[in-house]
């Protein structure tokens, strides 16, 4: 799909993964957590294209360069049914505020409709006001009632 300023939104490929990981690291830097990224291109290739594929992604491409990413996966709600979870929506800093995020999100919604997804969910940091305004601008509800829980890789190894 082509749109303004020669941006192409398309399904990501293996060859995109080095640039995609670069965007993920750029996002982590913005979110003040660069030390948290220990993923590799090799791991992403296995997880995104291997026999037990666990994610899909869209890229926004401009002049042969990946300038945006929407990485998502399928989940399930016992209350709703099939769901989609948006792990990352990121646009490189130089391309923000030109509609790239909106183009990616529009394509993501198209996929969700085609797959009869009952809910699309994501997280946003409470201090990330530009992202909050973006999501509100597309009509999303932000839910302050749920507390996120997680166990790290190291914690998973040590719990008996």
Short mmCIF file of N, CA and C in Angstrom, two decimals:
data_model
loop_
_atom_site.label_atom_id
_atom_site.label_comp_id
_atom_site.label_asym_id
_atom_site.label_seq_id
_atom_site.Cartn_x
_atom_site.Cartn_y
_atom_site.Cartn_z
N UNK A 1 0.84 -1.17 0.00
CA UNK A 1 0.00 0.00 0.00
C UNK A 1 0.89 1.24 0.00
N UNK A 2 0.62 2.17 -0.90
CA UNK A 2 1.37 3.43 -0.97
C UNK A 2 0.49 4.55 -0.49
N UNK A 3 1.09 5.53 0.12
CA UNK A 3 0.34 6.70 0.55
C UNK A 3 1.25 7.90 0.51
N UNK A 4 0.94 8.88 1.32
CA UNK A 4 1.66 10.15 1.24
C UNK A 4 3.17 10.02 1.42
N UNK A 5 3.85 10.96 0.79
CA UNK A 5 5.31 11.06 0.87
C UNK A 5 6.03 9.77 0.52
N UNK A 6 5.48 9.02 -0.43
CA UNK A 6 6.12 7.79 -0.90
C UNK A 6 6.39 6.78 0.20
N UNK A 7 5.49 6.70 1.15
CA UNK A 7 5.58 5.70 2.21
C UNK A 7 4.84 4.45 1.74
N UNK A 8 5.50 3.31 1.84
CA UNK A 8 4.88 2.04 1.52
C UNK A 8 4.70 1.26 2.82
N UNK A 9 3.47 0.80 3.07
CA UNK A 9 3.19 -0.07 4.22
C UNK A 9 3.09 -1.48 3.68
N UNK A 10 3.88 -2.38 4.23
CA UNK A 10 3.87 -3.76 3.75
C UNK A 10 4.20 -4.72 4.88
N UNK A 11 3.94 -6.00 4.63
CA UNK A 11 4.31 -7.05 5.57
C UNK A 11 5.83 -7.13 5.63
N UNK A 12 6.36 -7.27 6.84
CA UNK A 12 7.80 -7.35 7.01
C UNK A 12 8.37 -8.67 6.54
N UNK A 13 9.65 -8.65 6.18
CA UNK A 13 10.36 -9.84 5.72
C UNK A 13 11.59 -10.08 6.59
N UNK A 14 12.19 -11.25 6.40
CA UNK A 14 13.45 -11.57 7.10
C UNK A 14 14.50 -10.49 6.87
N UNK A 15 14.57 -10.04 5.63
CA UNK A 15 15.59 -9.07 5.27
C UNK A 15 15.42 -7.74 6.01
N UNK A 16 14.22 -7.47 6.48
CA UNK A 16 13.95 -6.23 7.21
C UNK A 16 14.43 -6.26 8.66
N UNK A 17 14.71 -7.45 9.18
CA UNK A 17 14.95 -7.59 10.62
C UNK A 17 16.10 -6.74 11.18
N UNK A 18 17.22 -6.58 10.49
CA UNK A 18 18.25 -5.70 11.06
C UNK A 18 17.75 -4.27 11.27
N UNK A 19 17.02 -3.72 10.29
CA UNK A 19 16.48 -2.37 10.45
C UNK A 19 15.37 -2.34 11.51
N UNK A 20 14.58 -3.41 11.56
CA UNK A 20 13.51 -3.50 12.56
C UNK A 20 14.11 -3.50 13.97
N UNK A 21 15.14 -4.29 14.18
CA UNK A 21 15.78 -4.31 15.50
C UNK A 21 16.37 -2.94 15.83
N UNK A 22 16.87 -2.25 14.83
CA UNK A 22 17.35 -0.88 15.04
C UNK A 22 16.24 0.04 15.52
N UNK A 23 15.05 -0.09 14.93
CA UNK A 23 13.90 0.71 15.38
C UNK A 23 13.49 0.35 16.81
N UNK A 24 13.53 -0.94 17.12
CA UNK A 24 13.19 -1.39 18.47
C UNK A 24 14.17 -0.78 19.48
N UNK A 25 15.43 -0.75 19.13
CA UNK A 25 16.44 -0.14 20.02
C UNK A 25 16.22 1.37 20.13
N UNK A 26 15.82 2.00 19.03
CA UNK A 26 15.52 3.44 19.08
C UNK A 26 14.34 3.70 20.02
N UNK A 27 13.32 2.84 19.95
CA UNK A 27 12.17 2.98 20.84
C UNK A 27 12.60 2.78 22.30
N UNK A 28 13.42 1.78 22.56
CA UNK A 28 13.88 1.52 23.93
C UNK A 28 14.66 2.72 24.47
N UNK A 29 15.45 3.34 23.63
CA UNK A 29 16.18 4.55 24.02
C UNK A 29 15.19 5.65 24.40
N UNK A 30 14.18 5.85 23.56
CA UNK A 30 13.15 6.86 23.83
C UNK A 30 12.42 6.56 25.14
N UNK A 31 12.17 5.27 25.39
CA UNK A 31 11.44 4.86 26.59
C UNK A 31 12.36 4.73 27.81
N UNK A 32 13.58 5.20 27.68
CA UNK A 32 14.55 5.25 28.79
C UNK A 32 14.93 3.87 29.31
N UNK A 33 14.96 2.88 28.41
CA UNK A 33 15.27 1.52 28.83
C UNK A 33 16.13 0.78 27.80
N UNK A 34 17.17 1.41 27.26
CA UNK A 34 17.95 0.73 26.22
C UNK A 34 18.61 -0.56 26.71
N UNK A 35 18.91 -0.63 27.99
CA UNK A 35 19.56 -1.81 28.56
C UNK A 35 18.64 -3.03 28.57
N UNK A 36 17.36 -2.83 28.38
CA UNK A 36 16.40 -3.94 28.42
C UNK A 36 16.38 -4.76 27.13
N UNK A 37 16.88 -4.21 26.04
CA UNK A 37 16.84 -4.92 24.76
C UNK A 37 18.02 -5.89 24.67
N UNK A 38 17.72 -7.19 24.72
CA UNK A 38 18.77 -8.18 24.49
C UNK A 38 18.39 -9.11 23.34
N UNK A 39 17.38 -8.73 22.59
CA UNK A 39 16.97 -9.51 21.43
C UNK A 39 18.02 -9.39 20.33
N UNK A 40 18.01 -10.36 19.41
CA UNK A 40 18.95 -10.38 18.30
C UNK A 40 18.19 -10.60 17.00
N UNK A 41 18.82 -10.28 15.90
CA UNK A 41 18.23 -10.55 14.59
C UNK A 41 17.98 -12.04 14.44
N UNK A 42 18.92 -12.86 14.89
CA UNK A 42 18.78 -14.31 14.77
C UNK A 42 17.57 -14.82 15.56
N UNK A 43 17.39 -14.33 16.77
CA UNK A 43 16.25 -14.75 17.58
C UNK A 43 14.95 -14.28 16.94
N UNK A 44 14.96 -13.05 16.43
CA UNK A 44 13.75 -12.53 15.78
C UNK A 44 13.42 -13.34 14.52
N UNK A 45 14.45 -13.76 13.79
CA UNK A 45 14.22 -14.58 12.60
C UNK A 45 13.57 -15.91 12.99
N UNK A 46 14.08 -16.53 14.04
CA UNK A 46 13.50 -17.79 14.52
C UNK A 46 12.06 -17.59 14.99
N UNK A 47 11.84 -16.53 15.76
CA UNK A 47 10.51 -16.30 16.34
C UNK A 47 9.49 -15.77 15.33
N UNK A 48 9.97 -15.10 14.30
CA UNK A 48 9.05 -14.52 13.32
C UNK A 48 8.88 -15.33 12.06
N UNK A 49 9.84 -16.24 11.79
CA UNK A 49 9.79 -16.99 10.54
C UNK A 49 10.05 -18.48 10.72
N UNK A 50 10.30 -18.92 11.95
CA UNK A 50 10.59 -20.32 12.22
C UNK A 50 9.33 -21.16 12.30
N UNK A 51 9.48 -22.43 12.65
CA UNK A 51 8.34 -23.35 12.71
C UNK A 51 7.31 -23.00 13.79
N UNK A 52 7.74 -22.30 14.83
CA UNK A 52 6.82 -21.87 15.89
C UNK A 52 6.71 -20.34 15.88
N UNK A 53 6.26 -19.82 14.76
CA UNK A 53 6.15 -18.37 14.56
C UNK A 53 5.26 -17.76 15.65
N UNK A 54 5.77 -16.69 16.29
CA UNK A 54 5.01 -16.08 17.38
C UNK A 54 4.66 -14.61 17.15
N UNK A 55 5.13 -14.01 16.06
CA UNK A 55 4.75 -12.63 15.79
C UNK A 55 4.71 -12.36 14.30
N UNK A 56 4.02 -11.30 13.95
CA UNK A 56 3.97 -10.76 12.60
C UNK A 56 4.32 -9.29 12.69
N UNK A 57 4.65 -8.68 11.56
CA UNK A 57 4.93 -7.25 11.61
C UNK A 57 4.71 -6.59 10.26
N UNK A 58 4.39 -5.32 10.36
CA UNK A 58 4.27 -4.45 9.21
C UNK A 58 5.41 -3.44 9.28
N UNK A 59 5.87 -3.00 8.13
CA UNK A 59 6.87 -1.94 8.10
C UNK A 59 6.37 -0.80 7.23
N UNK A 60 6.84 0.37 7.56
CA UNK A 60 6.65 1.56 6.73
C UNK A 60 8.00 1.82 6.08
N UNK A 61 8.01 1.84 4.76
CA UNK A 61 9.26 2.00 4.03
C UNK A 61 9.23 3.29 3.22
N UNK A 62 10.34 3.99 3.26
CA UNK A 62 10.48 5.22 2.48
C UNK A 62 11.86 5.21 1.83
N UNK A 63 11.87 5.24 0.51
CA UNK A 63 13.12 5.26 -0.25
C UNK A 63 14.06 4.12 0.16
N UNK A 64 13.49 2.92 0.32
CA UNK A 64 14.28 1.74 0.65
C UNK A 64 14.69 1.61 2.10
N UNK A 65 14.26 2.53 2.94
CA UNK A 65 14.63 2.51 4.36
C UNK A 65 13.38 2.26 5.21
N UNK A 66 13.50 1.41 6.21
CA UNK A 66 12.40 1.15 7.13
C UNK A 66 12.32 2.31 8.11
N UNK A 67 11.18 3.03 8.10
CA UNK A 67 11.02 4.20 8.97
C UNK A 67 9.95 3.99 10.03
N UNK A 68 9.23 2.86 9.96
CA UNK A 68 8.20 2.59 10.94
C UNK A 68 7.93 1.10 11.05
N UNK A 69 7.36 0.72 12.19
CA UNK A 69 7.14 -0.69 12.51
C UNK A 69 5.88 -0.84 13.34
N UNK A 70 5.09 -1.86 13.01
CA UNK A 70 3.99 -2.31 13.87
C UNK A 70 4.19 -3.81 14.05
N UNK A 71 4.63 -4.23 15.23
CA UNK A 71 4.87 -5.64 15.51
C UNK A 71 3.74 -6.13 16.41
N UNK A 72 3.10 -7.23 15.99
CA UNK A 72 1.91 -7.71 16.70
C UNK A 72 1.89 -9.23 16.76
N UNK A 73 1.03 -9.74 17.62
CA UNK A 73 0.83 -11.18 17.71
C UNK A 73 -0.60 -11.46 18.13
N UNK A 74 -0.97 -12.71 18.03
CA UNK A 74 -2.34 -13.13 18.34
C UNK A 74 -2.41 -13.57 19.79
N UNK A 75 -3.51 -13.26 20.41
CA UNK A 75 -3.77 -13.71 21.78
C UNK A 75 -5.22 -14.16 21.84
N UNK A 76 -5.63 -14.58 23.02
CA UNK A 76 -7.00 -15.08 23.16
C UNK A 76 -7.60 -14.59 24.46
N UNK A 77 -8.81 -14.12 24.39
CA UNK A 77 -9.56 -13.72 25.57
C UNK A 77 -10.67 -14.72 25.81
N UNK A 78 -10.73 -15.25 27.02
CA UNK A 78 -11.83 -16.17 27.33
C UNK A 78 -13.17 -15.45 27.30
N UNK A 79 -13.16 -14.15 27.43
CA UNK A 79 -14.40 -13.37 27.39
C UNK A 79 -14.79 -12.97 25.97
N UNK A 80 -13.79 -12.74 25.11
CA UNK A 80 -14.06 -12.18 23.79
C UNK A 80 -13.76 -13.10 22.62
N UNK A 81 -12.72 -13.93 22.75
CA UNK A 81 -12.28 -14.76 21.63
C UNK A 81 -10.93 -14.28 21.12
N UNK A 82 -10.73 -14.42 19.81
CA UNK A 82 -9.44 -14.09 19.19
C UNK A 82 -9.13 -12.60 19.32
N UNK A 83 -7.90 -12.31 19.76
CA UNK A 83 -7.47 -10.93 19.95
C UNK A 83 -6.12 -10.72 19.28
N UNK A 84 -5.80 -9.46 19.11
CA UNK A 84 -4.51 -9.05 18.56
C UNK A 84 -3.85 -8.15 19.58
N UNK A 85 -2.55 -8.36 19.78
CA UNK A 85 -1.80 -7.51 20.70
C UNK A 85 -0.71 -6.79 19.92
N UNK A 86 -0.72 -5.48 20.00
CA UNK A 86 0.30 -4.65 19.36
C UNK A 86 1.45 -4.47 20.34
N UNK A 87 2.56 -5.12 20.07
CA UNK A 87 3.72 -5.03 20.95
C UNK A 87 4.45 -3.71 20.78
N UNK A 88 4.69 -3.32 19.54
CA UNK A 88 5.39 -2.07 19.28
C UNK A 88 4.80 -1.36 18.07
N UNK A 89 4.56 -0.09 18.22
CA UNK A 89 4.28 0.81 17.11
C UNK A 89 5.33 1.90 17.23
N UNK A 90 6.24 1.94 16.30
CA UNK A 90 7.35 2.90 16.39
C UNK A 90 7.63 3.50 15.03
N UNK A 91 7.87 4.79 15.04
CA UNK A 91 8.27 5.53 13.84
C UNK A 91 9.58 6.23 14.19
N UNK A 92 10.56 6.10 13.32
CA UNK A 92 11.84 6.75 13.58
C UNK A 92 11.63 8.25 13.77
N UNK A 93 12.43 8.83 14.64
CA UNK A 93 12.20 10.21 15.08
C UNK A 93 12.06 11.20 13.92
N UNK A 94 12.87 11.07 12.90
CA UNK A 94 12.84 12.04 11.79
C UNK A 94 11.55 11.97 10.97
N UNK A 95 10.79 10.89 11.12
CA UNK A 95 9.57 10.71 10.33
C UNK A 95 8.29 10.85 11.17
N UNK A 96 8.42 11.21 12.43
CA UNK A 96 7.24 11.38 13.28
C UNK A 96 6.47 12.62 12.89
N UNK A 97 5.17 12.56 13.12
CA UNK A 97 4.23 13.65 12.85
C UNK A 97 4.00 13.89 11.36
N UNK A 98 4.28 12.87 10.54
CA UNK A 98 3.98 12.94 9.11
C UNK A 98 2.92 11.92 8.71
N UNK A 99 2.29 11.28 9.70
CA UNK A 99 1.22 10.33 9.40
C UNK A 99 1.66 8.90 9.22
N UNK A 100 2.93 8.59 9.44
CA UNK A 100 3.42 7.23 9.25
C UNK A 100 2.77 6.28 10.26
N UNK A 101 2.70 6.68 11.52
CA UNK A 101 2.06 5.85 12.54
C UNK A 101 0.60 5.58 12.21
N UNK A 102 -0.08 6.59 11.72
CA UNK A 102 -1.49 6.43 11.35
C UNK A 102 -1.65 5.45 10.19
N UNK A 103 -0.74 5.50 9.21
CA UNK A 103 -0.78 4.56 8.09
C UNK A 103 -0.56 3.13 8.59
N UNK A 104 0.41 2.93 9.46
CA UNK A 104 0.66 1.60 10.02
C UNK A 104 -0.56 1.11 10.81
N UNK A 105 -1.13 1.99 11.62
CA UNK A 105 -2.26 1.59 12.45
C UNK A 105 -3.47 1.26 11.58
N UNK A 106 -3.67 2.03 10.52
CA UNK A 106 -4.79 1.77 9.61
C UNK A 106 -4.66 0.38 8.98
N UNK A 107 -3.45 0.01 8.57
CA UNK A 107 -3.22 -1.31 7.99
C UNK A 107 -3.41 -2.41 9.04
N UNK A 108 -2.99 -2.15 10.27
CA UNK A 108 -3.18 -3.09 11.36
C UNK A 108 -4.67 -3.34 11.61
N UNK A 109 -5.46 -2.28 11.59
CA UNK A 109 -6.91 -2.41 11.78
C UNK A 109 -7.52 -3.22 10.63
N UNK A 110 -7.04 -3.01 9.43
CA UNK A 110 -7.52 -3.78 8.28
C UNK A 110 -7.28 -5.28 8.51
N UNK A 111 -6.09 -5.63 8.97
CA UNK A 111 -5.77 -7.04 9.26
C UNK A 111 -6.67 -7.57 10.37
N UNK A 112 -6.86 -6.78 11.42
CA UNK A 112 -7.71 -7.20 12.54
C UNK A 112 -9.13 -7.49 12.05
N UNK A 113 -9.65 -6.65 11.17
CA UNK A 113 -11.00 -6.88 10.63
C UNK A 113 -11.04 -8.14 9.78
N UNK A 114 -10.03 -8.33 8.92
CA UNK A 114 -9.98 -9.52 8.06
C UNK A 114 -9.93 -10.80 8.88
N UNK A 115 -9.26 -10.76 10.03
CA UNK A 115 -9.10 -11.94 10.88
C UNK A 115 -10.21 -12.05 11.93
N UNK A 116 -11.19 -11.17 11.86
CA UNK A 116 -12.32 -11.16 12.80
C UNK A 116 -11.85 -11.10 14.26
N UNK A 117 -10.90 -10.22 14.50
CA UNK A 117 -10.36 -10.02 15.84
C UNK A 117 -11.40 -9.31 16.70
N UNK A 118 -11.56 -9.77 17.92
CA UNK A 118 -12.57 -9.22 18.82
C UNK A 118 -12.05 -8.05 19.66
N UNK A 119 -10.70 -7.94 19.74
CA UNK A 119 -10.12 -6.83 20.50
C UNK A 119 -8.67 -6.65 20.06
N UNK A 120 -8.27 -5.40 19.96
CA UNK A 120 -6.87 -5.03 19.71
C UNK A 120 -6.39 -4.29 20.94
N UNK A 121 -5.31 -4.77 21.54
CA UNK A 121 -4.79 -4.18 22.78
C UNK A 121 -3.33 -3.80 22.61
N UNK A 122 -2.88 -2.90 23.47
CA UNK A 122 -1.48 -2.48 23.53
C UNK A 122 -1.26 -1.76 24.84
N UNK A 123 -0.02 -1.41 25.11
CA UNK A 123 0.34 -0.62 26.30
C UNK A 123 0.99 0.67 25.84
N UNK A 124 0.89 1.68 26.67
CA UNK A 124 1.59 2.93 26.42
C UNK A 124 2.08 3.43 27.78
N UNK A 125 3.30 3.91 27.82
CA UNK A 125 3.83 4.45 29.07
C UNK A 125 3.05 5.69 29.48
N UNK A 126 2.77 5.81 30.77
CA UNK A 126 1.92 6.91 31.24
C UNK A 126 2.51 8.29 30.98
N UNK A 127 3.82 8.39 30.80
CA UNK A 127 4.44 9.69 30.53
C UNK A 127 4.61 9.98 29.04
N UNK A 128 4.26 9.01 28.19
CA UNK A 128 4.45 9.17 26.74
C UNK A 128 3.26 9.92 26.14
N UNK A 129 3.21 11.20 26.41
CA UNK A 129 2.08 12.03 26.00
C UNK A 129 1.84 12.06 24.49
N UNK A 130 2.89 12.12 23.65
CA UNK A 130 2.62 12.07 22.20
C UNK A 130 1.90 10.79 21.78
N UNK A 131 2.30 9.65 22.34
CA UNK A 131 1.64 8.39 22.00
C UNK A 131 0.21 8.36 22.54
N UNK A 132 0.02 8.85 23.75
CA UNK A 132 -1.32 8.90 24.35
C UNK A 132 -2.24 9.74 23.47
N UNK A 133 -1.77 10.88 23.02
CA UNK A 133 -2.58 11.74 22.16
C UNK A 133 -2.85 11.07 20.81
N UNK A 134 -1.87 10.35 20.28
CA UNK A 134 -2.07 9.61 19.03
C UNK A 134 -3.21 8.61 19.19
N UNK A 135 -3.15 7.80 20.25
CA UNK A 135 -4.17 6.77 20.45
C UNK A 135 -5.54 7.38 20.73
N UNK A 136 -5.58 8.43 21.51
CA UNK A 136 -6.86 9.11 21.75
C UNK A 136 -7.40 9.69 20.45
N UNK A 137 -6.51 10.17 19.60
CA UNK A 137 -6.91 10.76 18.33
C UNK A 137 -7.55 9.78 17.37
N UNK A 138 -7.24 8.50 17.53
CA UNK A 138 -7.89 7.50 16.68
C UNK A 138 -9.11 6.88 17.36
N UNK A 139 -9.46 7.40 18.53
CA UNK A 139 -10.66 6.94 19.22
C UNK A 139 -10.46 5.80 20.20
N UNK A 140 -9.22 5.51 20.56
CA UNK A 140 -8.95 4.40 21.47
C UNK A 140 -9.30 4.76 22.91
N UNK A 141 -9.63 3.72 23.67
CA UNK A 141 -9.84 3.86 25.11
C UNK A 141 -8.56 3.43 25.82
N UNK A 142 -8.12 4.23 26.76
CA UNK A 142 -6.96 3.86 27.57
C UNK A 142 -7.48 3.45 28.94
N UNK A 143 -7.12 2.27 29.38
CA UNK A 143 -7.69 1.66 30.57
C UNK A 143 -6.73 1.74 31.76
N UNK A 144 -7.00 2.61 32.73
CA UNK A 144 -6.10 2.75 33.88
C UNK A 144 -6.33 1.71 34.98
N UNK A 145 -7.32 0.84 34.83
CA UNK A 145 -7.70 -0.07 35.91
C UNK A 145 -6.83 -1.32 36.03
N UNK A 146 -6.18 -1.73 34.95
CA UNK A 146 -5.43 -2.98 34.97
C UNK A 146 -3.98 -2.73 35.33
N UNK A 147 -3.44 -3.59 36.17
CA UNK A 147 -2.02 -3.55 36.54
C UNK A 147 -1.33 -4.66 35.77
N UNK A 148 -0.22 -4.34 35.14
CA UNK A 148 0.53 -5.32 34.36
C UNK A 148 1.38 -6.18 35.28
N UNK A 149 1.41 -7.46 35.01
CA UNK A 149 2.28 -8.38 35.72
C UNK A 149 3.25 -9.01 34.74
N UNK A 150 4.43 -9.38 35.22
CA UNK A 150 5.40 -10.04 34.35
C UNK A 150 6.43 -10.77 35.18
N UNK A 151 7.02 -11.78 34.58
CA UNK A 151 8.18 -12.47 35.13
C UNK A 151 9.27 -12.40 34.08
N UNK A 152 10.47 -12.03 34.47
CA UNK A 152 11.58 -11.95 33.53
C UNK A 152 12.11 -13.35 33.22
N UNK A 153 12.95 -13.43 32.22
CA UNK A 153 13.61 -14.67 31.84
C UNK A 153 14.33 -15.28 33.05
N UNK A 154 15.07 -14.46 33.77
CA UNK A 154 15.80 -14.93 34.94
C UNK A 154 14.85 -15.42 36.03
N UNK A 155 13.78 -14.71 36.27
CA UNK A 155 12.80 -15.14 37.28
C UNK A 155 12.17 -16.47 36.89
N UNK A 156 11.84 -16.64 35.62
CA UNK A 156 11.24 -17.89 35.17
C UNK A 156 12.16 -19.08 35.43
N UNK A 157 13.45 -18.87 35.30
CA UNK A 157 14.42 -19.94 35.52
C UNK A 157 14.53 -20.34 36.98
N UNK A 158 14.20 -19.42 37.91
CA UNK A 158 14.46 -19.67 39.33
C UNK A 158 13.22 -19.99 40.16
N UNK A 159 12.05 -19.84 39.60
CA UNK A 159 10.84 -20.14 40.37
C UNK A 159 10.62 -21.64 40.39
N UNK A 160 10.41 -22.17 41.58
CA UNK A 160 10.18 -23.61 41.76
C UNK A 160 8.71 -23.91 41.72
#
